[in-house]
PDB file of C-alpha atoms and ligand atoms in Angstrom:
ATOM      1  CA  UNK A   1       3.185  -9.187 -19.935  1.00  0.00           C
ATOM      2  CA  UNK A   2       5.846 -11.635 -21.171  1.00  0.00           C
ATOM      3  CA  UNK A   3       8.543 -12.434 -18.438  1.00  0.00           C
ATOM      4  CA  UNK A   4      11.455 -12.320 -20.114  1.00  0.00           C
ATOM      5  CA  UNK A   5      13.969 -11.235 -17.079  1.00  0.00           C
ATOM      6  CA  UNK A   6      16.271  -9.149 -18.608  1.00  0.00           C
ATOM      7  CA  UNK A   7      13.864  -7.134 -20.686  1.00  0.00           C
ATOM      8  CA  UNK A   8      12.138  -4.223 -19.734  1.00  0.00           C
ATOM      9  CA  UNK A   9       8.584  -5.054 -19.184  1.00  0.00           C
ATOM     10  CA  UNK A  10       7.302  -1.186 -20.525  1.00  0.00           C
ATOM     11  CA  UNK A  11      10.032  -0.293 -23.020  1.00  0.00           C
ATOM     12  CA  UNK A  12      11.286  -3.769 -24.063  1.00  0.00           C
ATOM     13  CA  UNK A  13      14.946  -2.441 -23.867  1.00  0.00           C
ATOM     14  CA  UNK A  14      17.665  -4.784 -22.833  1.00  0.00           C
ATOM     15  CA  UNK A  15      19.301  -5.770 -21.144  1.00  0.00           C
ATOM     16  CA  UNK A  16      17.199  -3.935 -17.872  1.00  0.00           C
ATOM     17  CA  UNK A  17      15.825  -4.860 -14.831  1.00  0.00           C
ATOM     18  CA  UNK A  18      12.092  -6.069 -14.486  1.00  0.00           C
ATOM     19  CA  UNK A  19      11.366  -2.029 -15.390  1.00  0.00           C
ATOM     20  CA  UNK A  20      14.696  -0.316 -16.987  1.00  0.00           C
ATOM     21  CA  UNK A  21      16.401   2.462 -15.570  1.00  0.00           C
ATOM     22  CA  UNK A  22      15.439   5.440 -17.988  1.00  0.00           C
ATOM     23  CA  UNK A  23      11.577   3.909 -18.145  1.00  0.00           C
ATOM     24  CA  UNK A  24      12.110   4.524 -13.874  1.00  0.00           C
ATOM     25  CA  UNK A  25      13.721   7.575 -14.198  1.00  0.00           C
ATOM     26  CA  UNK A  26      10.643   8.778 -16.862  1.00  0.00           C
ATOM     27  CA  UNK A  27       7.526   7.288 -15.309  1.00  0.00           C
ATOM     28  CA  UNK A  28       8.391   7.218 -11.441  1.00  0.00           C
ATOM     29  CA  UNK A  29       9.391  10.922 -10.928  1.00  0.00           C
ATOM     30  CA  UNK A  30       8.282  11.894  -7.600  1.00  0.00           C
ATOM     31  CA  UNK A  31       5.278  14.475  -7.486  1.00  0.00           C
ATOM     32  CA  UNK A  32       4.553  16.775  -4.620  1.00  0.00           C
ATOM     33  CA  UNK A  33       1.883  15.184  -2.431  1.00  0.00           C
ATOM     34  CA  UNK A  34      -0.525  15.393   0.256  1.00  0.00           C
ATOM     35  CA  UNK A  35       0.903  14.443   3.511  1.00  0.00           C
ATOM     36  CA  UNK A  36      -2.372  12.960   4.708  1.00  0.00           C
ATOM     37  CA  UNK A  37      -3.564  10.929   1.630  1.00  0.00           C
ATOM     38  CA  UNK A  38      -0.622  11.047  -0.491  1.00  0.00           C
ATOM     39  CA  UNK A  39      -2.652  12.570  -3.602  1.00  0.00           C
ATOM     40  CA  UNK A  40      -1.577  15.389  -5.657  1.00  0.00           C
ATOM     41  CA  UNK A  41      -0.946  18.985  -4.974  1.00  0.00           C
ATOM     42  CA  UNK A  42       0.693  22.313  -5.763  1.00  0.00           C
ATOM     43  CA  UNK A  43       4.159  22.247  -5.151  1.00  0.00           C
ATOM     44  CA  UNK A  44       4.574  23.863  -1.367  1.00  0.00           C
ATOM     45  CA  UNK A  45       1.145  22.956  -0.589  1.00  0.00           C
ATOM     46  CA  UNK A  46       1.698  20.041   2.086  1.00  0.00           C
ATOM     47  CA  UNK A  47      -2.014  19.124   2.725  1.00  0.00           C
ATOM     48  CA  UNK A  48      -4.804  18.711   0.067  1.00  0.00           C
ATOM     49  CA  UNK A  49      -8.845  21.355   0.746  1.00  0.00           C
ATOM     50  CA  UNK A  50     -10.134  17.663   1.593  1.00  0.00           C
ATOM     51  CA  UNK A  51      -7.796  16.630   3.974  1.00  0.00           C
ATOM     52  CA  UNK A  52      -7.548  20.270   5.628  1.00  0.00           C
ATOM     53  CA  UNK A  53     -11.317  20.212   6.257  1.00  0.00           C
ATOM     54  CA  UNK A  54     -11.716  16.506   7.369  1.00  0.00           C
ATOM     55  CA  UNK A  55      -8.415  15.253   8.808  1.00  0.00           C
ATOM     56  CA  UNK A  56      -8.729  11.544   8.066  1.00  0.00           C
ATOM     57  CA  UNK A  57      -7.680   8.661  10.345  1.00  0.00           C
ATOM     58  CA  UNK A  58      -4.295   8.462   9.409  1.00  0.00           C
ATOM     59  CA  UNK A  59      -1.545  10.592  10.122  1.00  0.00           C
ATOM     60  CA  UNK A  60       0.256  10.665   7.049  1.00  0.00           C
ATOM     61  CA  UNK A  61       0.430   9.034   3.762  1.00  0.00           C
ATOM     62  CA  UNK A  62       2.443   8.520   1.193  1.00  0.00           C
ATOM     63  CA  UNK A  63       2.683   6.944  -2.390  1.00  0.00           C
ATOM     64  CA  UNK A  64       5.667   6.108  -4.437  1.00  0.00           C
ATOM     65  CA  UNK A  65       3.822   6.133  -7.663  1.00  0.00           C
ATOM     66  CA  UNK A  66       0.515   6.933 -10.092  1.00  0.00           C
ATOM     67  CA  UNK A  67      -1.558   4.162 -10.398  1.00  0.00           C
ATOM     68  CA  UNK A  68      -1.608   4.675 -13.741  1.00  0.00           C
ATOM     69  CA  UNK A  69       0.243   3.746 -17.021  1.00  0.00           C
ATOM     70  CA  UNK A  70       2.999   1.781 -16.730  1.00  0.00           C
ATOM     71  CA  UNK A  71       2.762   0.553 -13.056  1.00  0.00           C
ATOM     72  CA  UNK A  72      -1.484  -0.018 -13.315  1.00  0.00           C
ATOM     73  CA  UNK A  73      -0.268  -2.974 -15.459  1.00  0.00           C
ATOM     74  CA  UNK A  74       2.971  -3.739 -13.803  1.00  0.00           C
ATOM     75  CA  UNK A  75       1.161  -4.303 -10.486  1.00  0.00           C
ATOM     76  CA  UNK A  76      -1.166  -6.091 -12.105  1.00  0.00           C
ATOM     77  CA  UNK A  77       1.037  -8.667 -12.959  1.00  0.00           C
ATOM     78  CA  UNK A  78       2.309  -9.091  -9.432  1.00  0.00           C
ATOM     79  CA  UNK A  79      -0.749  -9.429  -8.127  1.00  0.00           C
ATOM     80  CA  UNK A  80      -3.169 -11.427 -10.637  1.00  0.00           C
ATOM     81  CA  UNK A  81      -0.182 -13.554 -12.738  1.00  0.00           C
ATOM     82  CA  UNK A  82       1.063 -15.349  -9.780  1.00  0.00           C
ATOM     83  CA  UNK A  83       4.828 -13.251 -10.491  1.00  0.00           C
ATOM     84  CA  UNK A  84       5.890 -12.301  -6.746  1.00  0.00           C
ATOM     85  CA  UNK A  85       9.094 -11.803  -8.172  1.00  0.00           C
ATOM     86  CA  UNK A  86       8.009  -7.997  -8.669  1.00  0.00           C
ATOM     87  CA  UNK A  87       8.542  -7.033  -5.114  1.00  0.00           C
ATOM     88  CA  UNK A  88      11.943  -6.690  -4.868  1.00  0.00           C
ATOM     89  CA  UNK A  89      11.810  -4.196  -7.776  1.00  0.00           C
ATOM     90  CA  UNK A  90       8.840  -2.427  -6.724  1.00  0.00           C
ATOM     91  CA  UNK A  91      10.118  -2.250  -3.577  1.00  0.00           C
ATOM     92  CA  UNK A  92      13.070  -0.800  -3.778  1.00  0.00           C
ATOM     93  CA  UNK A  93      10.722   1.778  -5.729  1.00  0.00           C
ATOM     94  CA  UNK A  94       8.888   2.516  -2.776  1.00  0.00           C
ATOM     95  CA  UNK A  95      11.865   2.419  -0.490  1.00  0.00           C
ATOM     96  CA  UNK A  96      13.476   5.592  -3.059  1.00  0.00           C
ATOM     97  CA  UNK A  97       9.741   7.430  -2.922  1.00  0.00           C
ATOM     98  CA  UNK A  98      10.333  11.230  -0.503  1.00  0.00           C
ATOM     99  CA  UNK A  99       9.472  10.426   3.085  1.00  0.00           C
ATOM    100  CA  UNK A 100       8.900   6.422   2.999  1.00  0.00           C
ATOM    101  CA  UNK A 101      12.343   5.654   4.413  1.00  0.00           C
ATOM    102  CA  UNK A 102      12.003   8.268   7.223  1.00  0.00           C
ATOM    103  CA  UNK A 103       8.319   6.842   8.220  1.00  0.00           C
ATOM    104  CA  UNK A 104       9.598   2.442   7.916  1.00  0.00           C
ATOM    105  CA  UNK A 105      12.390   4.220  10.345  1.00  0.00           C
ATOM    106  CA  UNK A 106      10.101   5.655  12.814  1.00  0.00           C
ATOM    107  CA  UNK A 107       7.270   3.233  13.387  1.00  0.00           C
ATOM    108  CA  UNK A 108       7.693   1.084  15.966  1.00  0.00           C
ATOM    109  CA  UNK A 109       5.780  -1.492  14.010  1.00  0.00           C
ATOM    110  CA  UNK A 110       4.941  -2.275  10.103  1.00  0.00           C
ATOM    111  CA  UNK A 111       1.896  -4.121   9.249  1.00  0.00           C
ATOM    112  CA  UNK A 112       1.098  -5.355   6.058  1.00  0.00           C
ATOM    113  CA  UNK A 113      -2.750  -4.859   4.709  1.00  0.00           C
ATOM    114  CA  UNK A 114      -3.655  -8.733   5.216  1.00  0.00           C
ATOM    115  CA  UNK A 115      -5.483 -10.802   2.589  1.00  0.00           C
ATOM    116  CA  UNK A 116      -8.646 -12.980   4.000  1.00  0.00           C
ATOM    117  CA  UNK A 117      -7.615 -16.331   4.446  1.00  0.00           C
ATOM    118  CA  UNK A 118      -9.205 -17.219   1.360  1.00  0.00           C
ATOM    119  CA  UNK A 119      -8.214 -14.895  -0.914  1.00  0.00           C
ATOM    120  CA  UNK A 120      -4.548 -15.489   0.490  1.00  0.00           C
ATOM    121  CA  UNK A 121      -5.055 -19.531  -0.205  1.00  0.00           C
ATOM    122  CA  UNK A 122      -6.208 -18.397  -3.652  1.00  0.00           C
ATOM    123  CA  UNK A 123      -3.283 -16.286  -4.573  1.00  0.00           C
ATOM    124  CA  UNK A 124      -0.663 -17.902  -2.628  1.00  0.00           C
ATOM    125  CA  UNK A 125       1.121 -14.999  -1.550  1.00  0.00           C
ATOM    126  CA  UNK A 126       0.084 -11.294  -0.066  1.00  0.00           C
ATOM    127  CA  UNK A 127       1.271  -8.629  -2.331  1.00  0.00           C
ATOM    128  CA  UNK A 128       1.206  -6.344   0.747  1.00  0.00           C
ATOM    129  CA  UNK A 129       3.498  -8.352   2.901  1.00  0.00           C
ATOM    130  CA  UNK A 130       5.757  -9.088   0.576  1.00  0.00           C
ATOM    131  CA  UNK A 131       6.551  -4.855  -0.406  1.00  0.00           C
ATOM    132  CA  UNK A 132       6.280  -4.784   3.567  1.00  0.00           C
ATOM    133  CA  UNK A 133       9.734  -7.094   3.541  1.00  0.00           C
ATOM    134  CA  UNK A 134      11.532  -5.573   1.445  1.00  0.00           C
ATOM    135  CA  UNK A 135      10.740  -2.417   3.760  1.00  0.00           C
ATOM    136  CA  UNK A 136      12.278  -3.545   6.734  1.00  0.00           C
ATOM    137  CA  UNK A 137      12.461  -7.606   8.480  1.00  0.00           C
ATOM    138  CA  UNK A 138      12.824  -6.353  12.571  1.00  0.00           C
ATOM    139  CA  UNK A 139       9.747  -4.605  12.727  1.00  0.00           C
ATOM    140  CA  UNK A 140       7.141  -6.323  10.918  1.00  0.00           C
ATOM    141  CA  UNK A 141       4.610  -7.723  12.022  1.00  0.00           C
ATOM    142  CA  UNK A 142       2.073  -9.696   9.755  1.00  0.00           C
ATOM    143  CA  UNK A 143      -0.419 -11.653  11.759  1.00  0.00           C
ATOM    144  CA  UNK A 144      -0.916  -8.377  13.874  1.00  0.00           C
ATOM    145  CA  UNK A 145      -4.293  -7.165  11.761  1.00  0.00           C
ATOM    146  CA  UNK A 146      -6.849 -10.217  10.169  1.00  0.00           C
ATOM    147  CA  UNK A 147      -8.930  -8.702   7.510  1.00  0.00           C
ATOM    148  CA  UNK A 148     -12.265 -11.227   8.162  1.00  0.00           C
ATOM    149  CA  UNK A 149     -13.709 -11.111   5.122  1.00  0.00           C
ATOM    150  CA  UNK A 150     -13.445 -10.528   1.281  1.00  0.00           C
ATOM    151  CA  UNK A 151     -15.339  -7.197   0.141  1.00  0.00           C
ATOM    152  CA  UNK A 152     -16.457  -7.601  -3.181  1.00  0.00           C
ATOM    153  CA  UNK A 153     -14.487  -5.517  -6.346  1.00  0.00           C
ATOM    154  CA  UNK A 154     -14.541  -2.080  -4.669  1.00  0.00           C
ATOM    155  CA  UNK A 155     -14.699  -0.850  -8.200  1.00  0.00           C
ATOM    156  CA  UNK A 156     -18.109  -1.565  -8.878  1.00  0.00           C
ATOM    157  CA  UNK A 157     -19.460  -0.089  -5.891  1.00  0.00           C
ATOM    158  CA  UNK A 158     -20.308   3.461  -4.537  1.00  0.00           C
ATOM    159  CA  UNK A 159     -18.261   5.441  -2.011  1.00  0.00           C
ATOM    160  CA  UNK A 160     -20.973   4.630   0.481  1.00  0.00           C
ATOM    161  CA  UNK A 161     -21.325   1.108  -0.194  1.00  0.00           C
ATOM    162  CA  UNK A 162     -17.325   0.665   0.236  1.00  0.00           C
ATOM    163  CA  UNK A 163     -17.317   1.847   3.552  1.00  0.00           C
ATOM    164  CA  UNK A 164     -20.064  -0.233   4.756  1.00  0.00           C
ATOM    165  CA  UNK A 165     -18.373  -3.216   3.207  1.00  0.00           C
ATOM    166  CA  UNK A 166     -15.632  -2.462   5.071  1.00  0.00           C
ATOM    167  CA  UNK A 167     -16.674  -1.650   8.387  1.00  0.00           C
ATOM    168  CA  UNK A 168     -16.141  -5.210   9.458  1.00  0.00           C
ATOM    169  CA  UNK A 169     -13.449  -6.444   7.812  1.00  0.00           C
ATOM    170  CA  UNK A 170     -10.691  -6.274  10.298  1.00  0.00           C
ATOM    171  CA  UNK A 171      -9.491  -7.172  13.609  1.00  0.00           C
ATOM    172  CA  UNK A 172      -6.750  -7.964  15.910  1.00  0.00           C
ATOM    173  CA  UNK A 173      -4.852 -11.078  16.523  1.00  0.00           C
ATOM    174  CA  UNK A 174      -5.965 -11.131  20.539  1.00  0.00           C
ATOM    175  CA  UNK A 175      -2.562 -12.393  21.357  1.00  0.00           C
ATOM    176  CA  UNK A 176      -0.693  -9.887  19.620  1.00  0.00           C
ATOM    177  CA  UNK A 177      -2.959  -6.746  20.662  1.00  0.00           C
ATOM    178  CA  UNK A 178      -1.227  -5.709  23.479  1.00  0.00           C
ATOM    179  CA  UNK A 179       1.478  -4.711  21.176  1.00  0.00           C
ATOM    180  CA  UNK A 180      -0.305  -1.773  19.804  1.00  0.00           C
ATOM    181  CA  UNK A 181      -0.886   0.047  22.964  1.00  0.00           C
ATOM    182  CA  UNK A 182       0.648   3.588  22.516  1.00  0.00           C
ATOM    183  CA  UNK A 183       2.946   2.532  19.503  1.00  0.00           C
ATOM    184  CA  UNK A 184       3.232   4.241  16.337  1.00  0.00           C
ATOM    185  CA  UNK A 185       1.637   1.887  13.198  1.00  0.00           C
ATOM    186  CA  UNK A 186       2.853   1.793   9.498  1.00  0.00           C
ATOM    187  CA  UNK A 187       0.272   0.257   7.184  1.00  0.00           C
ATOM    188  CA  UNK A 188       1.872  -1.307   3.829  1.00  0.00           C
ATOM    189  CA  UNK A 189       0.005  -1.424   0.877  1.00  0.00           C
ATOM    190  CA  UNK A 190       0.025  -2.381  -3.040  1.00  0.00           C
ATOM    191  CA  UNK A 191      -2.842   0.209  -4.442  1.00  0.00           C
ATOM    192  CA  UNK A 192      -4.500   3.229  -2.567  1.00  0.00           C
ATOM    193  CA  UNK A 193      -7.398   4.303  -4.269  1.00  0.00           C
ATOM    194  CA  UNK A 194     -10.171   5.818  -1.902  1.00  0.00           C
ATOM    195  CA  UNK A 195      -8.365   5.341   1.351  1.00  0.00           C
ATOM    196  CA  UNK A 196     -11.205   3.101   2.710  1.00  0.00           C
ATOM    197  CA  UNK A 197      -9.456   0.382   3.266  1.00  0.00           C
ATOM    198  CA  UNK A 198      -6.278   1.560   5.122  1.00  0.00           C
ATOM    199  CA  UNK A 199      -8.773   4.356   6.576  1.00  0.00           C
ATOM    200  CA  UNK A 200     -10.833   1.005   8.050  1.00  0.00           C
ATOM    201  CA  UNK A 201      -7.768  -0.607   9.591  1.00  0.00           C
ATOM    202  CA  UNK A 202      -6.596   2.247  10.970  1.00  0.00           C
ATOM    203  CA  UNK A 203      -9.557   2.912  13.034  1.00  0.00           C
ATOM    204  CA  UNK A 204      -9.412  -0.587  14.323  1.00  0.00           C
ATOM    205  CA  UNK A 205      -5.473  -0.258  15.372  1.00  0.00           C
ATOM    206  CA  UNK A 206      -6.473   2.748  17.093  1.00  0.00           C
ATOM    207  CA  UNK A 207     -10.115   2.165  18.798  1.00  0.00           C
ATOM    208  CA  UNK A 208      -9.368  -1.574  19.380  1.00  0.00           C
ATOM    209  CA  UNK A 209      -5.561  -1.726  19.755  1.00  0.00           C
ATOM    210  CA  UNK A 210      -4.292   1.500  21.565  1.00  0.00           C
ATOM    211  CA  UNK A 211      -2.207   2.510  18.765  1.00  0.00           C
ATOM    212  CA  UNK A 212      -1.225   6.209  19.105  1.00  0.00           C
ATOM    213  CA  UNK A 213      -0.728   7.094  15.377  1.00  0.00           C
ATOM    214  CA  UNK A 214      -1.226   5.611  12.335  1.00  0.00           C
ATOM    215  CA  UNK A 215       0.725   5.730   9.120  1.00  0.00           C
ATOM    216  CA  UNK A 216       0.591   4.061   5.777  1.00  0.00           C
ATOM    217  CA  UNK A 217       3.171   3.709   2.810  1.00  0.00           C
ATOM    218  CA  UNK A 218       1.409   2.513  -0.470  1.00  0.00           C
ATOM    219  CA  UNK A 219       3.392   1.507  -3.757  1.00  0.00           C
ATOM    220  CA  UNK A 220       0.622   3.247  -6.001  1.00  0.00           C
ATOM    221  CA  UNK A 221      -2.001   5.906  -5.884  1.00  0.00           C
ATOM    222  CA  UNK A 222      -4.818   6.362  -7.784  1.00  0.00           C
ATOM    223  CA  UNK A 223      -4.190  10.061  -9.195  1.00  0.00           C
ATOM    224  CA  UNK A 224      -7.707  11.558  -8.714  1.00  0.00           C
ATOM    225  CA  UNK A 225     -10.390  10.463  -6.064  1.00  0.00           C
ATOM    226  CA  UNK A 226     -13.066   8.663  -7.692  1.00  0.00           C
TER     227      UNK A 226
HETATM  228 ZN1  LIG B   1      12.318   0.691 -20.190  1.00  0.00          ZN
HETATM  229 ZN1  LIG B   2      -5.116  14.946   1.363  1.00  0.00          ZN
END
């Protein structure tokens, strides 16, 4: 995408914001959700057949937007183009999304989904951490969770192989664990799209740290499992 900064980077109206008003107002409706994994459902439905049947590790979820056209690409370009500059926008987006503000309020701490150390020397900056400051400054906490090592492009891999990849790939700052005990965890992160990942560091906030619940807040969603 061409960073011109008053142009809208879907529409190309301007003068906008990184993404203008009416391309927000079209593309970022919010959509009724599952409380647990933040993917779609029937209006007054609160929790998805899947979730019902297997709670998963977290106690809610939610999502500000699809990961899908236009934000598959914006995102990419915060993440891949070395443009940080998006979080502030797509921040705010997820700070607007139903239920985000009420769960930042009640956690007692926020932790970012970490890079490894060298995918963070790589990129230079942690999409995750940033969204996580524009979320809130007093409670966050970003050298609470390590993620160990990188797990190869989840895309190209099967459900099972994911979740073997990432049964090792986090742990706990040892000075910083006794933190956790009893307190209530928000996760930040850019893209949800199985759940493995924040499903993976969840289990290690709770079995490792003490944590009593876990929550996450994700910027985008995939729309359908895959
Ligand atoms: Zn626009
Ligand atoms: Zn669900």
């Amino acid at each position: 995408m061409t960073r011109i900064p008053s142009q809208c980077a879907v529409c190309r109206a301007w003068p906008a914001q990184r993404v203008c008003e009416e391309c927000v107002r079209r593309f970022a409706r919010p959509v009724p959700r599952c409380r647990r994994c933040a993917i779609h459902v029937l209006s007054g439905q609160p929790i998805c057949g899947p979730c019902l049947l297997h709670p998963p590790t977290l106690s809610s979820c939610h999502a500000a937007l699809d990961y899908a056209f236009p934000w598959s690409a914006c995102i990419a370009d915060f993440k891949f183009h070395d443009d940080p500059s998006w979080a502030g926008m797509l921040g705010q987006l997820m700070m607007q999304a139903p239920g985000v503000a009420d769960a930042v309020q009640q956690a007692d701490w926020v932790l970012p989904i970490p890079l490894s150390r060298h995918r963070l020397r790589e990129r230079g900056y942690n999409q995750a951490a940033l969204l996580a400051q524009q979320l809130t400054r007093d409670r966050l906490q970003p050298d609470l969770l390590w993620r160990l090592q990188d797990t190869p492009a989840q895309a190209s891999l099967t459900r099972a192989q994911r979740l073997r990849n990432l049964r090792h790939s986090f742990a706990l700052n040892p000075g910083q664990t006794p933190l956790l005990k009893d307190r209530r965890v928000l996760l930040i992160d850019d893209v949800m799209t199985t759940g493995a990942t924040l499903h993976s560091a969840a289990r290690v906030l709770r079995q490792a740290g003490g944590a009593r619940e876990v929550h996450a807040c994700v910027l985008a969603r995939t729309p359908a499992p895959c």
